[in-house]
Coordinates of N, CA and C in Angstrom, one line a residue:
X1 N 29.6 -44.5 25.2 CA 30.6 -44.2 24.2 C 30.6 -42.7 23.9
X2 N 31.7 -42.2 23.6 CA 31.9 -40.8 23.3 C 31.5 -40.6 21.9
X3 N 31.2 -39.4 21.5 CA 30.8 -39.0 20.2 C 31.5 -37.8 19.7
X4 N 31.9 -37.9 18.5 CA 32.5 -36.7 17.8 C 31.4 -36.3 16.8
X5 N 31.1 -35.0 16.8 CA 29.9 -34.5 16.0 C 30.4 -33.5 14.9
X6 N 29.7 -33.6 13.8 CA 29.8 -32.6 12.7 C 28.4 -32.2 12.4
X7 N 28.1 -31.0 12.3 CA 26.8 -30.5 12.0 C 26.8 -29.6 10.8
X8 N 25.8 -29.9 9.9 CA 25.5 -29.1 8.7 C 26.7 -28.9 7.8
X9 N 27.5 -30.0 7.6 CA 28.5 -30.0 6.6 C 27.9 -29.7 5.2
X10 N 28.3 -28.6 4.7 CA 27.7 -28.2 3.4 C 28.4 -28.7 2.2
X11 N 27.7 -29.4 1.4 CA 28.3 -30.0 0.2 C 27.5 -29.7 -1.0
X12 N 28.2 -29.1 -2.0 CA 27.6 -28.7 -3.3 C 27.9 -29.8 -4.3
X13 N 26.9 -30.5 -4.8 CA 27.1 -31.7 -5.6 C 26.0 -31.8 -6.6
X14 N 26.2 -32.7 -7.6 CA 25.2 -33.1 -8.5 C 24.4 -34.3 -8.0
X15 N 23.1 -34.1 -7.7 CA 22.3 -35.2 -7.2 C 20.9 -35.0 -7.6
X16 N 20.2 -36.1 -7.9 CA 18.8 -36.0 -8.2 C 18.4 -37.0 -9.3
X17 N 17.1 -37.2 -9.4 CA 16.6 -38.2 -10.3 C 16.1 -37.5 -11.6
X18 N 15.9 -36.2 -11.6 CA 15.4 -35.6 -12.8 C 16.6 -35.1 -13.7
X19 N 16.3 -35.0 -15.0 CA 17.3 -34.6 -15.9 C 17.9 -33.2 -15.6
X20 N 17.0 -32.3 -15.2 CA 17.4 -30.9 -14.9 C 18.4 -30.9 -13.7
X21 N 18.1 -31.9 -12.7 CA 19.0 -31.9 -11.6 C 20.4 -32.4 -11.9
X22 N 20.5 -33.2 -12.9 CA 21.8 -33.7 -13.3 C 22.7 -32.7 -14.0
X23 N 22.1 -31.5 -14.3 CA 22.8 -30.4 -14.9 C 23.3 -29.3 -14.0
X24 N 22.9 -29.4 -12.7 CA 23.2 -28.3 -11.7 C 23.8 -28.9 -10.5
X25 N 24.4 -28.0 -9.7 CA 24.8 -28.4 -8.3 C 23.8 -28.0 -7.3
X26 N 23.6 -28.9 -6.4 CA 22.6 -28.6 -5.3 C 23.3 -28.8 -4.0
X27 N 22.8 -28.2 -2.9 CA 23.4 -28.3 -1.6 C 22.8 -29.4 -0.8
X28 N 23.7 -30.2 -0.2 CA 23.3 -31.2 0.8 C 23.9 -30.7 2.1
X29 N 23.2 -31.0 3.2 CA 23.7 -30.7 4.6 C 23.8 -32.0 5.3
X30 N 25.0 -32.3 5.8 CA 25.3 -33.6 6.4 C 25.5 -33.4 7.9
X31 N 24.8 -34.2 8.7 CA 25.1 -34.2 10.2 C 25.7 -35.6 10.5
X32 N 26.7 -35.7 11.3 CA 27.3 -36.9 11.7 C 27.4 -37.0 13.3
X33 N 27.1 -38.1 13.8 CA 27.4 -38.5 15.2 C 28.2 -39.7 15.1
X34 N 29.5 -39.6 15.5 CA 30.4 -40.7 15.3 C 30.9 -41.2 16.7
X35 N 30.6 -42.5 17.0 CA 31.0 -43.1 18.2 C 32.5 -43.3 18.1
X36 N 33.3 -42.7 19.0 CA 34.7 -42.7 19.0 C 35.2 -42.5 20.4
X37 N 36.1 -43.3 20.8 CA 36.7 -43.2 22.2 C 37.7 -42.0 22.2
X38 N 37.3 -41.0 22.9 CA 38.2 -39.8 22.9 C 39.1 -39.7 24.2
X39 N 39.0 -40.7 25.0 CA 39.7 -40.7 26.3 C 41.2 -40.4 26.2
X40 N 41.9 -41.2 25.3 CA 43.3 -41.0 25.1 C 43.7 -39.6 24.6
X41 N 42.9 -39.1 23.7 CA 43.1 -37.7 23.2 C 42.9 -36.7 24.3
X42 N 41.9 -36.9 25.1 CA 41.6 -36.0 26.2 C 42.7 -36.0 27.3
X43 N 43.1 -37.2 27.6 CA 44.0 -37.3 28.8 C 45.4 -36.9 28.4
X44 N 45.8 -37.0 27.1 CA 47.1 -36.7 26.7 C 47.2 -35.3 26.0
X45 N 46.0 -34.8 25.7 CA 45.9 -33.5 25.0 C 46.7 -33.6 23.7
X46 N 46.7 -34.8 23.0 CA 47.5 -35.0 21.9 C 46.6 -35.3 20.6
X47 N 46.8 -34.5 19.7 CA 46.0 -34.5 18.4 C 46.0 -35.9 17.7
X48 N 47.1 -36.6 17.8 CA 47.3 -37.8 17.1 C 46.3 -38.9 17.5
X49 N 45.7 -38.7 18.7 CA 44.7 -39.7 19.2 C 43.3 -39.2 19.0
X50 N 43.1 -38.1 18.4 CA 41.8 -37.5 18.2 C 41.2 -37.9 16.8
X51 N 39.9 -37.9 16.7 CA 39.3 -38.1 15.4 C 39.2 -36.7 14.8
X52 N 39.9 -36.4 13.8 CA 40.0 -35.0 13.2 C 38.8 -34.7 12.4
X53 N 37.9 -33.9 12.9 CA 36.7 -33.5 12.1 C 37.0 -32.8 10.8
X54 N 38.1 -32.1 10.8 CA 38.5 -31.4 9.5 C 38.9 -32.5 8.4
X55 N 39.6 -33.5 8.8 CA 40.0 -34.6 7.9 C 38.8 -35.3 7.5
X56 N 37.9 -35.7 8.4 CA 36.7 -36.4 8.1 C 35.9 -35.5 7.1
X57 N 35.7 -34.3 7.4 CA 34.9 -33.4 6.6 C 35.4 -33.3 5.1
X58 N 36.7 -33.1 5.0 CA 37.3 -33.0 3.7 C 37.1 -34.3 2.9
X59 N 37.3 -35.4 3.6 CA 37.2 -36.7 2.9 C 35.7 -36.9 2.4
X60 N 34.8 -36.6 3.3 CA 33.4 -36.8 2.9 C 33.0 -35.8 1.7
X61 N 33.5 -34.6 1.7 CA 33.2 -33.7 0.6 C 33.7 -34.3 -0.7
X62 N 34.9 -34.8 -0.7 CA 35.5 -35.5 -1.8 C 34.7 -36.7 -2.3
X63 N 34.3 -37.5 -1.3 CA 33.5 -38.7 -1.6 C 32.2 -38.3 -2.3
X64 N 31.5 -37.4 -1.7 CA 30.1 -37.0 -2.2 C 30.2 -36.3 -3.6
X65 N 31.3 -35.6 -3.8 CA 31.3 -34.9 -5.1 C 32.1 -35.6 -6.2
X66 N 32.7 -36.8 -5.9 CA 33.4 -37.4 -6.9 C 32.6 -38.0 -8.1
X67 N 31.4 -38.3 -7.8 CA 30.5 -39.0 -8.8 C 29.1 -38.6 -8.5
X68 N 28.3 -38.1 -9.5 CA 26.9 -37.8 -9.3 C 26.1 -39.1 -8.9
X69 N 25.2 -38.9 -8.0 CA 24.3 -40.0 -7.6 C 22.8 -39.5 -7.7
X70 N 21.9 -40.4 -7.7 CA 20.5 -40.0 -7.8 C 19.9 -39.7 -6.4
X71 N 20.2 -40.5 -5.4 CA 19.5 -40.5 -4.2 C 20.3 -40.1 -3.0
X72 N 19.6 -39.4 -2.1 CA 20.3 -39.0 -0.8 C 20.5 -40.3 0.1
X73 N 19.7 -41.3 -0.2 CA 19.9 -42.6 0.5 C 21.2 -43.1 0.2
X74 N 21.6 -43.0 -1.1 CA 22.9 -43.5 -1.5 C 24.1 -42.7 -0.8
X75 N 23.9 -41.4 -0.8 CA 24.9 -40.6 -0.1 C 25.0 -41.0 1.4
X76 N 23.9 -41.2 2.1 CA 24.0 -41.6 3.5 C 24.7 -42.9 3.7
X77 N 24.5 -43.9 2.9 CA 25.1 -45.2 3.0 C 26.6 -45.1 2.7
X78 N 27.0 -44.3 1.6 CA 28.4 -44.1 1.3 C 29.2 -43.4 2.4
X79 N 28.5 -42.4 3.0 CA 29.2 -41.7 4.1 C 29.4 -42.6 5.3
X80 N 28.4 -43.3 5.7 CA 28.5 -44.2 6.8 C 29.6 -45.3 6.6
X81 N 29.6 -45.9 5.4 CA 30.7 -46.9 5.2 C 32.1 -46.2 5.2
X82 N 32.2 -45.1 4.6 CA 33.5 -44.4 4.6 C 34.0 -44.1 6.0
X83 N 33.1 -43.5 6.8 CA 33.5 -43.1 8.2 C 33.9 -44.3 9.0
X84 N 33.2 -45.4 8.9 CA 33.5 -46.6 9.7 C 34.8 -47.3 9.1
X85 N 34.9 -47.4 7.8 CA 36.0 -48.1 7.3 C 37.3 -47.3 7.4
X86 N 37.3 -46.0 7.1 CA 38.5 -45.3 7.0 C 38.9 -44.5 8.3
X87 N 38.0 -44.4 9.2 CA 38.3 -43.6 10.4 C 38.1 -44.4 11.7
X88 N 37.9 -45.7 11.6 CA 37.8 -46.5 12.8 C 36.6 -46.1 13.7
X89 N 35.5 -45.6 13.1 CA 34.4 -45.2 13.9 C 33.5 -46.5 14.1
X90 N 33.1 -46.8 15.3 CA 32.4 -48.0 15.6 C 30.9 -48.0 15.2
X91 N 30.3 -46.8 15.3 CA 28.9 -46.6 15.1 C 28.8 -45.2 14.6
X92 N 27.9 -45.0 13.6 CA 27.7 -43.6 13.1 C 26.2 -43.4 12.8
X93 N 25.8 -42.2 13.1 CA 24.4 -41.7 12.7 C 24.7 -40.6 11.6
X94 N 24.1 -40.8 10.5 CA 24.3 -39.9 9.3 C 22.9 -39.4 9.0
X95 N 22.8 -38.0 8.9 CA 21.6 -37.4 8.4 C 22.0 -36.6 7.2
X96 N 21.3 -36.8 6.1 CA 21.5 -36.1 4.9 C 20.2 -35.3 4.6
X97 N 20.4 -34.0 4.5 CA 19.2 -33.1 4.2 C 19.5 -32.4 2.9
X98 N 18.4 -32.3 2.1 CA 18.4 -31.6 0.8 C 17.5 -30.4 0.8
X99 N 18.0 -29.2 1.1 CA 17.2 -28.1 1.2 C 16.6 -27.7 -0.2
X100 N 15.3 -27.3 -0.1 CA 14.7 -26.8 -1.4 C 14.2 -27.9 -2.3
X101 N 14.3 -29.1 -2.0 CA 13.9 -30.2 -2.9 C 12.4 -30.2 -3.0
X102 N 11.7 -29.9 -2.0 CA 10.2 -29.8 -2.0 C 9.8 -28.4 -1.7
X103 N 9.2 -27.7 -2.6 CA 8.9 -26.3 -2.4 C 8.2 -25.9 -1.1
X104 N 7.3 -26.8 -0.6 CA 6.6 -26.5 0.7 C 7.3 -26.9 1.9
X105 N 8.5 -27.4 1.8 CA 9.3 -27.9 3.0 C 10.7 -27.1 2.9
X106 N 11.2 -26.8 4.1 CA 12.5 -26.2 4.1 C 13.6 -27.1 3.6
X107 N 13.4 -28.4 3.9 CA 14.4 -29.5 3.5 C 13.7 -30.8 3.6
X108 N 14.2 -31.8 2.9 CA 13.9 -33.2 3.1 C 15.1 -34.0 3.3
X109 N 15.0 -35.1 3.9 CA 16.2 -35.9 4.2 C 16.0 -37.3 4.6
X110 N 17.1 -37.9 4.9 CA 17.1 -39.3 5.5 C 18.1 -39.3 6.6
X111 N 17.9 -40.3 7.5 CA 18.8 -40.5 8.6 C 19.0 -42.0 8.8
X112 N 20.3 -42.4 8.9 CA 20.6 -43.8 9.1 C 21.5 -44.0 10.3
X113 N 21.5 -45.1 10.9 CA 22.5 -45.5 11.9 C 23.1 -46.8 11.5
X114 N 24.5 -46.9 11.5 CA 25.2 -48.1 11.1 C 26.3 -48.3 12.1
X115 N 26.6 -49.6 12.3 CA 27.6 -50.1 13.2 C 27.0 -50.8 14.4
X116 N 27.8 -51.0 15.4 CA 27.4 -51.8 16.6 C 27.5 -50.9 17.8
X117 N 26.6 -51.2 18.7 CA 26.5 -50.5 20.0 C 27.7 -50.9 20.9

């Protein structure tokens, strides 16, 4: 299966379990590997058959910033569901990184895979 990739989509949002985190915006970095058949787009050179990474990116930024959540696990699940439901992606790998969350690490994160092979 073909894959459409988005790397380090930067999202500023309210996220975290501590009260001080609920008062600030923090950065999340999102990586996506989306299984999507690109053959028709490639053979016709026609945008209408492509999975538009700009449209996906804008939708995910809106989704992640619309309502504060506590956990990056929640963000990963919401992103996977959105991409599969709204963009006809058969399988997705989502990695959500939270830079600076642990002082001794450059970032912490989760990675999930949803959908069928």
